Amino acid sequence: MKNTVFLFFVLVLSSCNSLLLRMNGMRNPEKPVALEEVISFAQSIGIDTSRILFWTSSDAKAKFWRKFNYIPDLYVFDSNGNWLPYRDNAACNAAGFSLAKEFCNYTFSSPDSSEQVEYYLSNLRKSDSSVVTSILPPGKSYTILIAWGRFLGPVAKEHLPKWQEDLLQNKDCVFQHYFVCFDRIKRQQ
């Protein structure tokens, strides 16, 4: 009987993403939030707020989302700006934990030159509107974009601080990491 009830709910609710998101403490990603709320949330979970980036172009945000449609997740680019896939696209972000922990010794897939970090960075700004560039020495150096949003609630609390802590333990390579916010920010009047 329990299996029948469970199967019924799975079939009925499988398209109810908003209900499933709400059950996991997530909020509506399209609901605008104040910049200060995002910064405050990031501080409350221990994220380095000087590394938070916000989108300035909805086209670039949409392009990023179409290509890398998992959140939260880590997106790694080499010193030439090429994207380095670290897992099968069909897999969940659980591999992000091992990537963050063993980052400098991680074996990446072949670089994808169709996605360049400079394109994304040119469409991102810090909270004070300053520009970010990826200036890294050649060789074993990386830019890491960590996609996240305040709307993720408990999921952000579980993933982001751990990824940040594990990344900072890596000392055998050069990298810069940023938290790319996918919250919809309220425009100031």
Short mmCIF file of C-alpha atoms in Angstrom, two decimals:
data_model
loop_
_atom_site.label_atom_id
_atom_site.label_comp_id
_atom_site.label_asym_id
_atom_site.label_seq_id
_atom_site.Cartn_x
_atom_site.Cartn_y
_atom_site.Cartn_z
CA MET A 1 0.00 0.00 0.00
CA LYS A 2 2.79 2.44 0.90
CA ASN A 3 4.49 1.77 -2.43
CA THR A 4 1.26 2.51 -4.30
CA VAL A 5 0.76 5.81 -2.46
CA PHE A 6 4.40 6.77 -3.05
CA LEU A 7 4.15 5.92 -6.76
CA PHE A 8 0.94 7.96 -7.03
CA PHE A 9 2.61 11.02 -5.48
CA VAL A 10 5.70 10.64 -7.65
CA LEU A 11 3.55 10.51 -10.79
CA VAL A 12 1.35 13.41 -9.73
CA LEU A 13 4.08 15.63 -8.33
CA SER A 14 6.91 14.88 -10.74
CA SER A 15 6.17 18.10 -12.61
CA CYS A 16 5.66 20.13 -9.45
CA ASN A 17 9.15 21.58 -9.21
CA SER A 18 8.01 24.56 -7.16
CA LEU A 19 6.55 22.30 -4.48
CA LEU A 20 9.69 20.16 -4.37
CA LEU A 21 11.86 23.27 -4.18
CA ARG A 22 9.73 24.72 -1.37
CA MET A 23 9.92 21.42 0.55
CA ASN A 24 13.72 21.73 0.46
CA GLY A 25 13.68 25.32 1.73
CA MET A 26 14.36 26.94 -1.63
CA ARG A 27 12.73 30.17 -2.74
CA ASN A 28 11.49 31.45 -6.08
CA PRO A 29 14.61 32.40 -8.10
CA GLU A 30 12.62 34.94 -10.12
CA LYS A 31 11.50 36.92 -7.08
CA PRO A 32 13.72 40.04 -6.90
CA VAL A 33 15.80 40.45 -3.74
CA ALA A 34 17.82 43.39 -2.49
CA LEU A 35 21.58 43.30 -2.99
CA GLU A 36 21.99 43.78 0.77
CA GLU A 37 19.93 40.63 1.44
CA VAL A 38 22.21 38.56 -0.78
CA ILE A 39 25.35 39.96 0.90
CA SER A 40 23.86 39.41 4.37
CA PHE A 41 22.92 35.81 3.54
CA ALA A 42 26.42 35.13 2.15
CA GLN A 43 28.01 36.54 5.32
CA SER A 44 25.71 34.41 7.49
CA ILE A 45 26.93 31.20 5.83
CA GLY A 46 30.60 32.23 5.85
CA ILE A 47 31.14 33.17 2.20
CA ASP A 48 33.85 35.70 1.32
CA THR A 49 31.58 38.52 0.13
CA SER A 50 34.42 40.25 -1.72
CA ARG A 51 34.27 37.34 -4.17
CA ILE A 52 30.57 37.61 -5.02
CA LEU A 53 29.80 38.62 -8.60
CA PHE A 54 26.52 39.84 -10.08
CA TRP A 55 25.31 39.72 -13.68
CA THR A 56 25.17 42.95 -15.69
CA SER A 57 23.84 41.31 -18.86
CA SER A 58 20.73 39.15 -18.97
CA ASP A 59 21.96 37.72 -22.30
CA ALA A 60 25.25 36.54 -20.75
CA LYS A 61 23.37 35.14 -17.75
CA ALA A 62 21.02 33.24 -20.08
CA LYS A 63 23.95 31.92 -22.16
CA PHE A 64 25.74 30.74 -19.00
CA TRP A 65 22.55 29.07 -17.79
CA ARG A 66 21.94 27.30 -21.12
CA LYS A 67 25.47 25.89 -21.14
CA PHE A 68 25.98 25.21 -17.43
CA ASN A 69 22.49 24.57 -16.08
CA TYR A 70 23.33 23.24 -12.62
CA ILE A 71 23.26 25.34 -9.49
CA PRO A 72 25.03 25.25 -7.13
CA ASP A 73 28.06 24.00 -9.01
CA LEU A 74 31.67 24.79 -9.82
CA TYR A 75 32.78 25.80 -13.32
CA VAL A 76 36.53 25.71 -13.92
CA PHE A 77 38.49 27.54 -16.63
CA ASP A 78 42.21 27.06 -17.38
CA SER A 79 44.87 29.77 -17.76
CA ASN A 80 43.91 30.11 -21.45
CA GLY A 81 40.30 30.80 -20.46
CA ASN A 82 38.96 27.44 -21.71
CA TRP A 83 36.24 25.63 -19.79
CA LEU A 84 37.40 22.39 -18.10
CA PRO A 85 34.51 19.95 -17.61
CA TYR A 86 35.06 17.90 -14.46
CA ARG A 87 32.10 15.53 -14.61
CA ASP A 88 29.52 14.06 -16.96
CA ASN A 89 26.87 16.72 -17.65
CA ALA A 90 24.15 14.25 -16.69
CA ALA A 91 25.62 13.85 -13.20
CA CYS A 92 24.65 15.91 -10.19
CA ASN A 93 26.96 18.35 -8.42
CA ALA A 94 28.10 15.81 -5.80
CA ALA A 95 31.40 15.53 -7.68
CA GLY A 96 31.98 19.18 -6.75
CA PHE A 97 32.95 18.12 -3.24
CA SER A 98 35.80 15.89 -4.45
CA LEU A 99 36.81 18.52 -7.02
CA ALA A 100 37.10 21.20 -4.33
CA LYS A 101 38.99 18.92 -1.95
CA GLU A 102 41.53 17.63 -4.51
CA PHE A 103 41.47 20.59 -6.88
CA CYS A 104 45.18 20.95 -7.70
CA ASN A 105 45.52 17.20 -8.35
CA TYR A 106 42.22 16.74 -10.16
CA THR A 107 42.25 15.25 -13.67
CA PHE A 108 39.98 17.30 -15.91
CA SER A 109 38.42 16.36 -19.23
CA SER A 110 39.75 17.97 -22.40
CA PRO A 111 39.41 21.78 -22.47
CA ASP A 112 36.39 23.21 -24.28
CA SER A 113 37.51 26.35 -26.09
CA SER A 114 33.94 27.22 -27.12
CA GLU A 115 33.35 28.62 -23.62
CA GLN A 116 35.73 31.38 -22.56
CA VAL A 117 35.91 32.77 -19.02
CA GLU A 118 36.59 36.34 -20.21
CA TYR A 119 33.17 36.52 -21.87
CA TYR A 120 31.46 35.73 -18.57
CA LEU A 121 33.74 37.89 -16.44
CA SER A 122 33.15 40.86 -18.74
CA ASN A 123 29.44 40.56 -17.90
CA LEU A 124 29.91 40.27 -14.14
CA ARG A 125 30.63 42.91 -11.49
CA LYS A 126 31.32 42.97 -7.78
CA SER A 127 28.73 44.54 -5.47
CA ASP A 128 30.60 47.86 -5.70
CA SER A 129 30.36 47.65 -9.54
CA SER A 130 34.10 47.03 -9.96
CA VAL A 131 35.24 44.88 -12.89
CA VAL A 132 36.87 41.48 -12.49
CA THR A 133 39.51 40.09 -14.85
CA SER A 134 41.14 36.71 -15.09
CA ILE A 135 44.85 37.50 -15.02
CA LEU A 136 46.65 34.29 -14.23
CA PRO A 137 50.16 33.03 -14.91
CA PRO A 138 50.46 30.46 -17.70
CA GLY A 139 50.55 26.81 -16.73
CA LYS A 140 48.68 25.24 -13.85
CA SER A 141 46.38 28.14 -12.97
CA TYR A 142 42.60 28.37 -12.98
CA THR A 143 39.54 30.56 -12.60
CA ILE A 144 36.64 28.93 -10.76
CA LEU A 145 33.10 30.30 -11.07
CA ILE A 146 30.78 28.93 -8.39
CA ALA A 147 27.15 29.32 -9.43
CA TRP A 148 24.83 29.94 -6.49
CA GLY A 149 21.86 31.96 -5.27
CA ARG A 150 20.30 33.04 -2.00
CA PHE A 151 17.09 31.36 -3.19
CA LEU A 152 18.82 27.98 -2.68
CA GLY A 153 18.55 28.39 1.09
CA PRO A 154 19.77 25.25 2.93
CA VAL A 155 21.42 23.83 -0.20
CA ALA A 156 23.68 26.90 -0.39
CA LYS A 157 24.50 26.52 3.32
CA GLU A 158 25.52 22.89 2.79
CA HIS A 159 27.60 23.34 -0.36
CA LEU A 160 29.22 26.78 -0.56
CA PRO A 161 31.09 27.04 2.76
CA LYS A 162 32.46 23.51 2.35
CA TRP A 163 33.58 24.13 -1.24
CA GLN A 164 35.23 27.41 -0.23
CA GLU A 165 37.00 25.81 2.74
CA ASP A 166 38.22 22.84 0.68
CA LEU A 167 39.40 25.01 -2.21
CA LEU A 168 41.44 27.22 0.11
CA GLN A 169 43.27 24.14 1.44
CA ASN A 170 44.78 23.55 -2.03
CA LYS A 171 48.29 25.03 -2.22
CA ASP A 172 49.90 23.30 -5.23
CA CYS A 173 48.35 25.43 -7.96
CA VAL A 174 47.23 29.00 -8.58
CA PHE A 175 43.53 29.79 -8.82
CA GLN A 176 41.02 32.52 -8.23
CA HIS A 177 37.44 31.69 -7.31
CA TYR A 178 34.26 33.74 -7.46
CA PHE A 179 30.68 33.17 -6.37
CA VAL A 180 28.40 34.02 -9.31
CA CYS A 181 25.00 35.05 -7.95
CA PHE A 182 21.91 33.93 -9.85
CA ASP A 183 19.44 35.80 -7.68
CA ARG A 184 17.38 38.43 -9.43
CA ILE A 185 18.54 41.69 -7.83
CA LYS A 186 16.07 44.52 -7.22
CA ARG A 187 16.97 47.69 -9.06
CA GLN A 188 17.48 50.64 -6.77
CA GLN A 189 15.14 53.59 -7.35
#
